[in-house]
Every structure is written in structure tokens, then in C-alpha cells.
Coordinates of C-alpha atoms in Angstrom, one line a residue:
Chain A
X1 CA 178.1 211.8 62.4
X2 CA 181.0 209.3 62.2
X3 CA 181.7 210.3 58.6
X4 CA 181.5 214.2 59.9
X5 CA 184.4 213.3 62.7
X6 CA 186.5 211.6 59.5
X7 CA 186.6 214.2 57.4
X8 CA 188.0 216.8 60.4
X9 CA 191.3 214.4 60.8
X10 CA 192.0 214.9 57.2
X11 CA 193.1 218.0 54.4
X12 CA 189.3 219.0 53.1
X13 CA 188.9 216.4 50.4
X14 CA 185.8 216.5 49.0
X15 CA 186.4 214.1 46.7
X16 CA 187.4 211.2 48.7
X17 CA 184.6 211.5 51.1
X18 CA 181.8 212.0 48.8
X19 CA 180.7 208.7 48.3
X20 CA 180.1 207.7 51.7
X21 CA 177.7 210.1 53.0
X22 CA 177.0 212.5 50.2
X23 CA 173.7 214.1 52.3
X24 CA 176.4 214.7 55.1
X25 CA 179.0 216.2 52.7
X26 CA 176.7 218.9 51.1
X27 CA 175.3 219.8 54.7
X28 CA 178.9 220.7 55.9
X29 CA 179.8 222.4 52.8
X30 CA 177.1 224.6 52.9
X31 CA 178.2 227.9 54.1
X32 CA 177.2 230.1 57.1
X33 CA 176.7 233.2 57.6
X34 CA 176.3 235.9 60.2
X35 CA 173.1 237.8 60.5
X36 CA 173.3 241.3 60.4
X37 CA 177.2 241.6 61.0
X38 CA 177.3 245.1 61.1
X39 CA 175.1 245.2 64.1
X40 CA 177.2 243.8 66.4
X41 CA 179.5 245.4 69.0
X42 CA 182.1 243.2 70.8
X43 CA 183.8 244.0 74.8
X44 CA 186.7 241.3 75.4
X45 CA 188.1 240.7 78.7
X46 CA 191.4 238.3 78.3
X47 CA 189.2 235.2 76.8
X48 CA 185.9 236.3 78.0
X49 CA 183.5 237.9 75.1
X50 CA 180.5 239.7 75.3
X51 CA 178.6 240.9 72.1
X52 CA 175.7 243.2 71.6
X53 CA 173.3 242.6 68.7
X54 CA 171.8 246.2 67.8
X55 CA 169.3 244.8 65.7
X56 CA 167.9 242.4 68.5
X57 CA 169.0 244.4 71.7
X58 CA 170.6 241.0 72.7
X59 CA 173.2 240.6 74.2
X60 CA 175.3 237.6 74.8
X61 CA 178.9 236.0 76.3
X62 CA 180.7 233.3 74.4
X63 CA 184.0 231.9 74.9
X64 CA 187.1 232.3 72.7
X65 CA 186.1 229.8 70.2
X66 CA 182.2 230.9 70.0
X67 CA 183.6 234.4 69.5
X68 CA 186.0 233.8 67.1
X69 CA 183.6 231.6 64.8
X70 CA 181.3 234.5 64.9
X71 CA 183.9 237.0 63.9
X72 CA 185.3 234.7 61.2
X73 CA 182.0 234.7 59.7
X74 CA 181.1 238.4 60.3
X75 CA 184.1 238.8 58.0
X76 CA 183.6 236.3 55.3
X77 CA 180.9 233.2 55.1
X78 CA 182.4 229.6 55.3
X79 CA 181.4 226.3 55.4
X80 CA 181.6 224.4 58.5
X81 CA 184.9 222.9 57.3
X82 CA 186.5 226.3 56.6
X83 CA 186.0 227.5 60.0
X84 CA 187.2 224.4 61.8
X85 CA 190.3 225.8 59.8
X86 CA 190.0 229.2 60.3
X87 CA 189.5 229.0 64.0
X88 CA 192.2 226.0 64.5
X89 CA 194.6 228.0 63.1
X90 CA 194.1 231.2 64.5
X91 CA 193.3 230.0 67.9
X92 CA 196.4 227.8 67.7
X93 CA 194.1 224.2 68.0
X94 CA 194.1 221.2 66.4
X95 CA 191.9 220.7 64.1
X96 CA 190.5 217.2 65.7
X97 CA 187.0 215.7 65.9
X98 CA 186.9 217.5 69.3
X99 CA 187.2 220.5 68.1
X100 CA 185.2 219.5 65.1
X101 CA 182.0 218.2 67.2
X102 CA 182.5 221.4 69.5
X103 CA 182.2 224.2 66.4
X104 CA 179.2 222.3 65.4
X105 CA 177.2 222.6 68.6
X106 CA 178.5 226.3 68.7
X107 CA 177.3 227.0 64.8
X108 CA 174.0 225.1 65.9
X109 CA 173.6 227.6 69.3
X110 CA 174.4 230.7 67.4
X111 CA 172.1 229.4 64.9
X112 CA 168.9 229.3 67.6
X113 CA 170.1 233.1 68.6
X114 CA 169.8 234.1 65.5
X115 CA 173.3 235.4 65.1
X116 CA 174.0 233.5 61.8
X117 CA 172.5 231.4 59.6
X118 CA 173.4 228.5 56.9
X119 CA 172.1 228.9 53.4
Chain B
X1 CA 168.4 275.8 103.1
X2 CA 168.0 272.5 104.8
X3 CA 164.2 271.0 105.9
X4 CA 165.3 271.1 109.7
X5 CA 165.3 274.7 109.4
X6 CA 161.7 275.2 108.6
X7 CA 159.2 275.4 111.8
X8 CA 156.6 272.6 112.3
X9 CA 154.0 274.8 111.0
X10 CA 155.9 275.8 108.1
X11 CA 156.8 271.9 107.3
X12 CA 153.2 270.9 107.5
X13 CA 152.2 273.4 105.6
X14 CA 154.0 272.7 102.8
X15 CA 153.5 268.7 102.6
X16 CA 149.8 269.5 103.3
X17 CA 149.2 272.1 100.5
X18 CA 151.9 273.5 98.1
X19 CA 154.5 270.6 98.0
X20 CA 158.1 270.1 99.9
X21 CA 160.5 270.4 97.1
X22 CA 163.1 268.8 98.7
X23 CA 166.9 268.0 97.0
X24 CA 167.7 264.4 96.7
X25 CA 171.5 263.9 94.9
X26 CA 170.7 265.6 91.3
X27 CA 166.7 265.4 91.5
X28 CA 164.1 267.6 93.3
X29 CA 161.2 266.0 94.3
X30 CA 158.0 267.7 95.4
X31 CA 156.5 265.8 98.2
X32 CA 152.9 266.2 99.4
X33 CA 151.1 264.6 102.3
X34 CA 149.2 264.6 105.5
X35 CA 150.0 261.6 106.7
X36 CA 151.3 261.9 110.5
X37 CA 153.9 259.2 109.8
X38 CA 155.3 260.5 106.6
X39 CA 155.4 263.9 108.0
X40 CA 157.2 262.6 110.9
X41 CA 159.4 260.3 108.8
X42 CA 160.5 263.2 106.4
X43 CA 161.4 265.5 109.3
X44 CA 163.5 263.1 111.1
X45 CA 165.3 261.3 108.2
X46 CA 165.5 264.3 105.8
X47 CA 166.4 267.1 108.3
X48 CA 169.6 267.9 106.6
X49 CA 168.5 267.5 102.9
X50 CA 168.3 270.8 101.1
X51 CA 164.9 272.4 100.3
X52 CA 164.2 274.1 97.0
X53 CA 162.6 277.2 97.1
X54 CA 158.4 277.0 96.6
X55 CA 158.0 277.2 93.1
X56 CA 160.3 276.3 90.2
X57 CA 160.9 272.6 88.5
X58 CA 160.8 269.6 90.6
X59 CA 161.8 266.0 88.6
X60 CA 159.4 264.1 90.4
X61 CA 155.7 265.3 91.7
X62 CA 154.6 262.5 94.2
X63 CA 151.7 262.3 97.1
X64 CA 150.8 259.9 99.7
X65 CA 147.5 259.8 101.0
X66 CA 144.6 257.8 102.0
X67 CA 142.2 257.1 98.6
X68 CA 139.2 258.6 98.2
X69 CA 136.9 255.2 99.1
X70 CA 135.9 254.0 102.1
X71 CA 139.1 252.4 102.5
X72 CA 139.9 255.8 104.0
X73 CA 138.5 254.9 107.2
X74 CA 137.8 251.4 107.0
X75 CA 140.8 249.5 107.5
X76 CA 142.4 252.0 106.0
X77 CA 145.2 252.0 103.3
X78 CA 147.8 254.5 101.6
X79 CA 148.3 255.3 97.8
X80 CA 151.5 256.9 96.1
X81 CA 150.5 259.3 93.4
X82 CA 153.0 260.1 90.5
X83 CA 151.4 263.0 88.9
X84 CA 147.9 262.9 90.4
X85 CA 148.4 259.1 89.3
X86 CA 148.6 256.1 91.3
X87 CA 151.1 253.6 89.6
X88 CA 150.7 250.9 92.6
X89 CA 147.9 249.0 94.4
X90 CA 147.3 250.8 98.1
X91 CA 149.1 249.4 100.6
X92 CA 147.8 249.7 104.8
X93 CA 148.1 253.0 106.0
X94 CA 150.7 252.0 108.5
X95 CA 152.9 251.2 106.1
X96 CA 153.1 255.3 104.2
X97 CA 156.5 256.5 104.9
X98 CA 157.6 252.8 103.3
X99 CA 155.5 253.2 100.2
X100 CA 157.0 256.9 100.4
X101 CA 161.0 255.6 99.8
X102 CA 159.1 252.7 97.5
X103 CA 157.8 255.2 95.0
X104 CA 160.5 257.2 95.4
X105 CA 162.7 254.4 94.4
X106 CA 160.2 254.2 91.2
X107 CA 160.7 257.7 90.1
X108 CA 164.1 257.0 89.6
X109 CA 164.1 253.7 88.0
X110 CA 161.7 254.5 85.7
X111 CA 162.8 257.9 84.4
X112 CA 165.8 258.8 85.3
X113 CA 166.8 257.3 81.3
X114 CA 170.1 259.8 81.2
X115 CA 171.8 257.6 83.6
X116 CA 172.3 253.7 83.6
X117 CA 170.6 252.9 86.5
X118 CA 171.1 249.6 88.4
X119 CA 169.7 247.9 91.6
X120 CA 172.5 248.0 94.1
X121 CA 174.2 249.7 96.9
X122 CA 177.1 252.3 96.3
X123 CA 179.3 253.7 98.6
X124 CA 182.7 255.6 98.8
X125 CA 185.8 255.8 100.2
X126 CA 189.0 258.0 99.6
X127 CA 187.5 258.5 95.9
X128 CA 186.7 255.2 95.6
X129 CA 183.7 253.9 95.1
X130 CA 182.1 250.0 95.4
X131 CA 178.9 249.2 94.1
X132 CA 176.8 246.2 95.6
X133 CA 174.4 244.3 93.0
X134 CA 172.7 242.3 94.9
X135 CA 169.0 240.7 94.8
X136 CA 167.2 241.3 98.3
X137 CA 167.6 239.1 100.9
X138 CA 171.6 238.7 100.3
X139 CA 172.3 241.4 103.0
X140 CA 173.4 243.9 100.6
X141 CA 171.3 247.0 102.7
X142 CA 172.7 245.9 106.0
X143 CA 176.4 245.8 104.5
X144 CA 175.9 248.9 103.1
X145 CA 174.4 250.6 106.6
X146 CA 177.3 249.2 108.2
X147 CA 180.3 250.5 106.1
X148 CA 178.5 254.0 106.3
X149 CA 178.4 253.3 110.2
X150 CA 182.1 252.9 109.9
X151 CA 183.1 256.1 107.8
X152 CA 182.1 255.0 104.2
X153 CA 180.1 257.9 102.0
X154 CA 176.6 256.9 101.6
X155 CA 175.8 257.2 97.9
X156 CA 172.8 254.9 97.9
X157 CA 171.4 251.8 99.6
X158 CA 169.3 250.7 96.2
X159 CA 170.1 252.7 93.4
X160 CA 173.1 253.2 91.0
X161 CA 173.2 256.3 88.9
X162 CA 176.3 255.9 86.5
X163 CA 176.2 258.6 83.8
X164 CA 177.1 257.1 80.2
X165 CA 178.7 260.5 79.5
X166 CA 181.2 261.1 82.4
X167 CA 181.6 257.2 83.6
X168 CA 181.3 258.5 86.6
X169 CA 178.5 257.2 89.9
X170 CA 175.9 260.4 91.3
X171 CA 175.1 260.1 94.8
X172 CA 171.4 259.9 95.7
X173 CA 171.8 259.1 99.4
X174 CA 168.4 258.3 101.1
X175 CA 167.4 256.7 103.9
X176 CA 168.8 253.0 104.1
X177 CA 166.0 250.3 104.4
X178 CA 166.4 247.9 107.0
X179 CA 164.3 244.7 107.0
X180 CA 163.3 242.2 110.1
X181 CA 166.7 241.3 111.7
X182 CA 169.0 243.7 110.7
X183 CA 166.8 246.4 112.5
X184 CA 168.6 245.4 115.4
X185 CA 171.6 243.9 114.2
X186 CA 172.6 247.9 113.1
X187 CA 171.2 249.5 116.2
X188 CA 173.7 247.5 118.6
X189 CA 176.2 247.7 115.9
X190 CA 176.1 251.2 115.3
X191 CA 174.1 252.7 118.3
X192 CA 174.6 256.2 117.1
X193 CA 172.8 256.2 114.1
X194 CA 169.1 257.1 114.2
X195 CA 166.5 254.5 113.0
X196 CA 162.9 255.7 112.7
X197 CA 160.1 254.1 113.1
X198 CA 159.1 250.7 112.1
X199 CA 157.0 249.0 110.1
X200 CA 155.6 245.7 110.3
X201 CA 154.1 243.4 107.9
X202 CA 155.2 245.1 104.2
X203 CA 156.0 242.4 101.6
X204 CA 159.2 242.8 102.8
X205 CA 158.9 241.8 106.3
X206 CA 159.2 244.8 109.1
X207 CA 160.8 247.5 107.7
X208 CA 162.9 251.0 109.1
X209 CA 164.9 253.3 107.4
X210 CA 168.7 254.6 108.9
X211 CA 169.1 258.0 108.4
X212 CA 171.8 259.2 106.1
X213 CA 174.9 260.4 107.6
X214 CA 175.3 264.7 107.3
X215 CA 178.3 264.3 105.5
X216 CA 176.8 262.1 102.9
X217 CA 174.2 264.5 102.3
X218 CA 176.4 267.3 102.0
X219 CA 178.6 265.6 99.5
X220 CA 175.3 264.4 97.8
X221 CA 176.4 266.4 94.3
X222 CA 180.4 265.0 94.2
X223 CA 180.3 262.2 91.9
X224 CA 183.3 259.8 91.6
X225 CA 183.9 256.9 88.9
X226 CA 183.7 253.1 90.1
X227 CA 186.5 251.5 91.3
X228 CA 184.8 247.9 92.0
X229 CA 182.2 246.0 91.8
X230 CA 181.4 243.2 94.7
X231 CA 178.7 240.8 95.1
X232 CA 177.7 240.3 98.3
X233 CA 176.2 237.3 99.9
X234 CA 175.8 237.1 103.9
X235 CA 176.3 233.9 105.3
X236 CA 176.2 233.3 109.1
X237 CA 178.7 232.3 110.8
X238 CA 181.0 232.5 107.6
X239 CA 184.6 233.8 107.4
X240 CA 184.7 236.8 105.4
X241 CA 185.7 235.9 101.9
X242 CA 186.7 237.7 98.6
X243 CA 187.3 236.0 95.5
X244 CA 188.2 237.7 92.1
X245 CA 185.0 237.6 89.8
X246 CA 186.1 237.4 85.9
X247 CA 185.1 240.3 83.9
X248 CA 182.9 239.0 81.5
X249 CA 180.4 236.8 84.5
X250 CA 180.1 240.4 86.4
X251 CA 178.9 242.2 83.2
X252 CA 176.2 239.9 82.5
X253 CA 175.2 240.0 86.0
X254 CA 175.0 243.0 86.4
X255 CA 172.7 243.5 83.3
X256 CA 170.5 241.4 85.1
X257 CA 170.5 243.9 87.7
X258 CA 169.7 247.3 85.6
X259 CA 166.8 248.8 85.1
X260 CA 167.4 250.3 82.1
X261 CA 169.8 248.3 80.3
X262 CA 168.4 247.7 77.5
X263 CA 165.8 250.7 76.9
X264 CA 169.6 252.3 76.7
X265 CA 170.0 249.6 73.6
X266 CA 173.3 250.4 72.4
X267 CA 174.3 253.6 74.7
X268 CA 173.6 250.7 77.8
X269 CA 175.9 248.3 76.4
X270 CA 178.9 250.4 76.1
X271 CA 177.9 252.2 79.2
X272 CA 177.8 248.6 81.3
X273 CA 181.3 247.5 79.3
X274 CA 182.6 250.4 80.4
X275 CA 181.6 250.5 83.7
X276 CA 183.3 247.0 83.7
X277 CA 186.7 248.0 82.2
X278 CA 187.8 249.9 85.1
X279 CA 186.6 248.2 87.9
X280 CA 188.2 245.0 89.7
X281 CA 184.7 242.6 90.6
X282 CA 184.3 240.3 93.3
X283 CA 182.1 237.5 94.9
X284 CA 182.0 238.7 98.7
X285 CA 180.6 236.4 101.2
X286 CA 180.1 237.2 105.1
X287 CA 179.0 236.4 108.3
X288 CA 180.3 239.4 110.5
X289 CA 179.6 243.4 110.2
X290 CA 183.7 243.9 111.5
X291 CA 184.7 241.0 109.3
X292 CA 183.4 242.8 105.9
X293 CA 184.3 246.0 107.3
X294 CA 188.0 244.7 107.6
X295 CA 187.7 243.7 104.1
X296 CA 186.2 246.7 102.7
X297 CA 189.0 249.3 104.4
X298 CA 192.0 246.7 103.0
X299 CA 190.5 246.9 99.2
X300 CA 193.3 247.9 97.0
X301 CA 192.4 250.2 93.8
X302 CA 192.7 248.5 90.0
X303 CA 195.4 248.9 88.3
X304 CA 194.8 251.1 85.5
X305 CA 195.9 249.0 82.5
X306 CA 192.7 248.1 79.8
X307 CA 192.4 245.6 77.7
X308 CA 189.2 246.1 75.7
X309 CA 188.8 244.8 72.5
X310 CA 186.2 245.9 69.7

């Protein structure tokens, strides 16, 4: 996980990290994607999100950076380190192991709801 | 044509044998039984309901009477029948005008599939109407009897009906159910108002039913979009209290307070979201009837600015 927080302080340079964790590397790199985007329906209120899953019938509220992660991907699959950038920059955060360590516990959660997936 | 203008004989006669269809907001229900107390019950707290003539469609077909075992004279016991069907356990016989607004209750949680339907009180004021999600217990009924005490439109004490098509609430005012203390907490705070008979012992507690006010009934087919939606929560001896809920924490409460939400699947969803969009939500806590009251008359409308997002 220490080399994971590295790489977020730093331009996406794959080829300087690597070496040091190369099982690490190629798990972040993989990308994610959602599951049955076209199935969900989205109700914003300011930075409160709610999002209805047709396929599932669930229905579930995230907060501005959950959502966004999970539009970013309804639109186009990315690897973890693509949507710390997407999301840092369109959110207007920076793009810092906080934010880093946060997205991943967000992909992992929308992961167990079966909202996306990593191939 | 309203049930108190039909003679004793002629009211028996029709719970005994052909049916009372009898008007309830947008549904006709056609009531049979000869039980003493639901006869009584139904004439006292439905006297100014309108009565369908004899034959024609009725929503709901519903009976409460004794089985046919011995528990029909030993320690005897009441069933509600949904078409000739008994979808509960009997419950003692002193307790059959209760299971009467209990299966009512059923009927339209489990059918009534054109409306969203959630478990709270509604009532209305000046075209304005707040709706009360609420599990039991949080004083929701005896909020809701006392605002009607105090001039606010009964629309219901336990169901919401809010159409998907016209985003707007349908009355269905029925008797509100009282439980253990706040049987007498209304009677000395509304002396007026009649209270029939209770009954001890349910799962609930003791139990009574306040008769709706005339007016309610009368205006029982004038629907009227939500305006907000408040959480109660009495307290005692708490100062009345209202604090702003956010959006997004009062729509996923309040799926957990449908009954249909998600047979509605993606109908529900927009439904609930909309519901959502134009109403202001609250927290409420209490510990006085005037207090709330107070709060209630001083509620200022939403402003009618959106901001949904797809």
C-alpha cells in the first residue's frame, strides 16, 4: 500500500514505479468498469446522490466523489489511476494519497454492490 | 348518501347479508359483519362517509367474523376475510372493529399498486400538505389527531397515497388509531372529538379510533401535492424542535417507509425523487400537543426553485 500512496503524489509514470511493486502496478492499472451503465437513473440534491440500478431494483446514496467515480466510469472504463485524475480534476481536489486511499475504498464498495467491476 | 342516513335495521341488514359498500377517499369497500362491536364501530365513526349504492364494484370485499371452529364460542376470536380469504391469524373477538381498520389498512398496502403508497400520516392545511413517516411508537398518530383537532385536513393517520402520474397526495381519511396513553392525552386535549370504544390488549397496547372530522370526509376526493415532509419524534418534556433534513437522508428514509417502493421498480424511484424535489424535510421533535401545533401553523411553503440532476 505504501508504494500505491507514491505513485498518487506523482504524474502516472509507469515506468519509474515498476520495479518496486510490479504485482501492485498491474493491479492499479487494471481498469474498471461499471456494470450495466445504462441501467442506472441518478436524483442529485446539491452534493447528495441517489442512484437507482434497474437491473438490481437497488437503490443507493453516495457522496459527490462516489458518484462521480461511478459516472466517470459509466462513461468510459479507467484504471484506478485515471480516475484519481478524472475525479481530482473535475471535482477540483488534489490528487493526494488521501484522496487516493479514499477512491480505493469507494471502487472496492461499489465493487461489493455490484455497480462495477475490474477486469 | 351518507351511512348515518340509513335506519338501524337497514345498517344491519346490509353488514349482515349483502355488504356495506361504503366510500373511503378513491376506494369502495364492501364491508360485511355481525359483529356487535364492528357494527357499532362503523356507525359511529363512519356516519358521515358516503355509501355506494347495493350493487356495482367495490375495490376491496372484506368480512369480520367469528371462524367456523370452536373458537367461536370458546374463548372466542375474530378473522378478517379478503375475498372469503383470511390473510391473518384470528385475533380475540374483543379486539374486531381493530382487526377491521387493520385489514383495512392491508387492502391498501397491498393493492393499491397505482399509487406509491407509504406508511405515514398526512394532513393539510391552506393547500398544503405534510406527510409524517414515522415507525410506531414515535407519536406520529397522536400528532396527527391533534393538528386535525386544531383545524388541519385529515388525509390519513397511516397511509400515504401519492399518485406517480399527478405528484399529487389522495386523501383516505379513516378513523385515527390511538394507542395506551394518548387515549387520554387527545380526549382532555381535544374534548370534542369523539373516541369510540376501546380496546385492550392488541399487540399494540389498548387501542381507540378518533373519528374523522366532517369536513375531512367531505373533502375526502380533493387531492393536493406535498409540500413537506417531517419526521416526527415525541420526546417528553422536550422543547419543540425543527431542524432542516438534507434531501438525499429523507429519500432513503422514506423508501424504508413504503410499501411499494420497489414493486414500483423504476416508476417508484422517480415517483419517491419526485416526491422529494418539491418538498422542504425535517427532523421534528416534541414534547407538547400546543408546542408542535405552534410549529406546524408557522411552516413556511418551499420555495419553488429545483435542482434535479439526471
Amino acid at each position: 500500500m505504501q508504494s500505491a500512496r507514491m505513485f498518487a503524489s506523482y504524474p502516472f509514470n509507469f515506468d519509474s514505479t515498476y520495479h518496486q511493486a510490479p504485482l501492485m502496478v498491474s493491479k492499479l492499472a487494471l481498469p474498471w468498469r461499471a456494470r450495466a451503465s445504462s441501467q442506472l437513473h441518478w436524483r442529485s440534491w446539491g452534493d447528495e446522490f441517489v442512484v437507482y440500478h434497474a437491473g438490481s431494483g437497488d437503490t443507493h446514496q453516495l457522496d459527490p466523489i462516489a458518484a462521480e467515480l461511478l459516472k466517470s466510469l459509466a462513461q468510459e472504463p479507467a484504471s484506478t489511476f485515471e480516475l484519481v485524475t478524472r475525479v481530482s480534476v473535475s471535482l477540483e481536489l488534489e490528487a493526494d494519497d488521501d484522496l487516493f486511499e479514499y477512491m480505493e475504498k469507494v471502487l472496492c464498495t461499489l465493487s461489493r454492490l455490484d455497480l462495477i467491476e475490474q477486469s | 348518501m351518507e351511512l348515518s342516513s340509513l335506519t338501524q335495521c337497514e345498517l344491519n341488514t346490509q353488514l349482515r347479508h349483502q355488504g356495506l359498500r361504503l366510500r373511503i377517499g378513491p376506494f369502495i369497500a364492501q364491508i360485511r359483519s355481525s359483529i356487535p362491536s364492528v357494527i357499532n364501530g362503523i356507525q359511529q365513526l363512519y356516519a358521515d362517509y358516503p355509501i355506494e349504492q347495493e350493487s356495482g364494484f367495490a375495490d376491496f370485499h372484506v368480512e369480520v367474523s367469528p371462524p367456523r371452529n370452536l373458537r367461536r364460542w370458546f374463548r372466542p376470536q375474530v378473522l378478517f376475510l379478503f375475498d372469503h380469504k383470511s390473510p391473518f391469524k384470528p385475533l380475540p373477538y374483543e379486539q374486531a372493529f381493530p382487526v377491521l381498520e387493520w385489514g383495512l389498512n392491508w387492502c391498501v398496502s397491498q393493492f393499491a399498486h397505482n399509487y406509491l403508497t407509504l406508511h405515514a400520516a398526512v394532513v393539510e392545511k391552506d393547500g398544503h400538505t405534510v406527510i409524517m413517516p414515522a415507525p410506531p411508537g414515535s407519536g406520529k398518530s397522536t400528532l396527527c389527531a391533534g393538528l386535525v383537532a386544531r383545524g388541519w385536513r385529515l388525509f390519513s393517520d397511516e397511509l400515504v397515497l401519492f399518485s406517480p402520474k399527478t405528484g399529487e397526495v389522495s386523501p383516505i381519511p379513516r378513523p385515527i388509531s390511538l394507542k395506551n396513553e394518548s387515549i387520554e392525552v387527545i380526549r382532555s386535549f381535544a374534548p370534542e372529538v369523539v373516541i369510540g370504544r376501546s380496546s385492550a390488549d392488541t399487540a399494540k397496547g389498548t387501542v381507540a379510533h378518533m373519528k374523522a372530522p366532517i369536513e375531512s370526509v367531505r373533502q375526502a376526493m380533493m387531492p393536493v401535492a406535498p409540500t413537506w415532509v417531517i419526521y416526527p419524534r415525541f420526546e417528553a418534556h422536550a422543547s419543540a424542535q425543527l431542524i432542516s433534513k438534507p434531501k438525499g437522508a429523507a429519500f432513503m428514509r422514506l423508501i424504508e417507509n413504503s410499501f411499494n417502493y420497489t414493486l414500483l421498480g423504476l416508476q417508484g424511484f422517480e415517483a419517491l425523487t419526485g416526491l422529494i424535489d418539491v418538498c422542504d424535510c425535517y427532523d421534528f421533535s416534541y414534547g407538547s400537543l400546543d408546542e408542535a401545533i405552534a410549529v406546524f401553523d408557522a411552516l413556511e411553503p418551499p420555495s419553488t426553485s429545483l435542482n434535479i440532476c439526471n
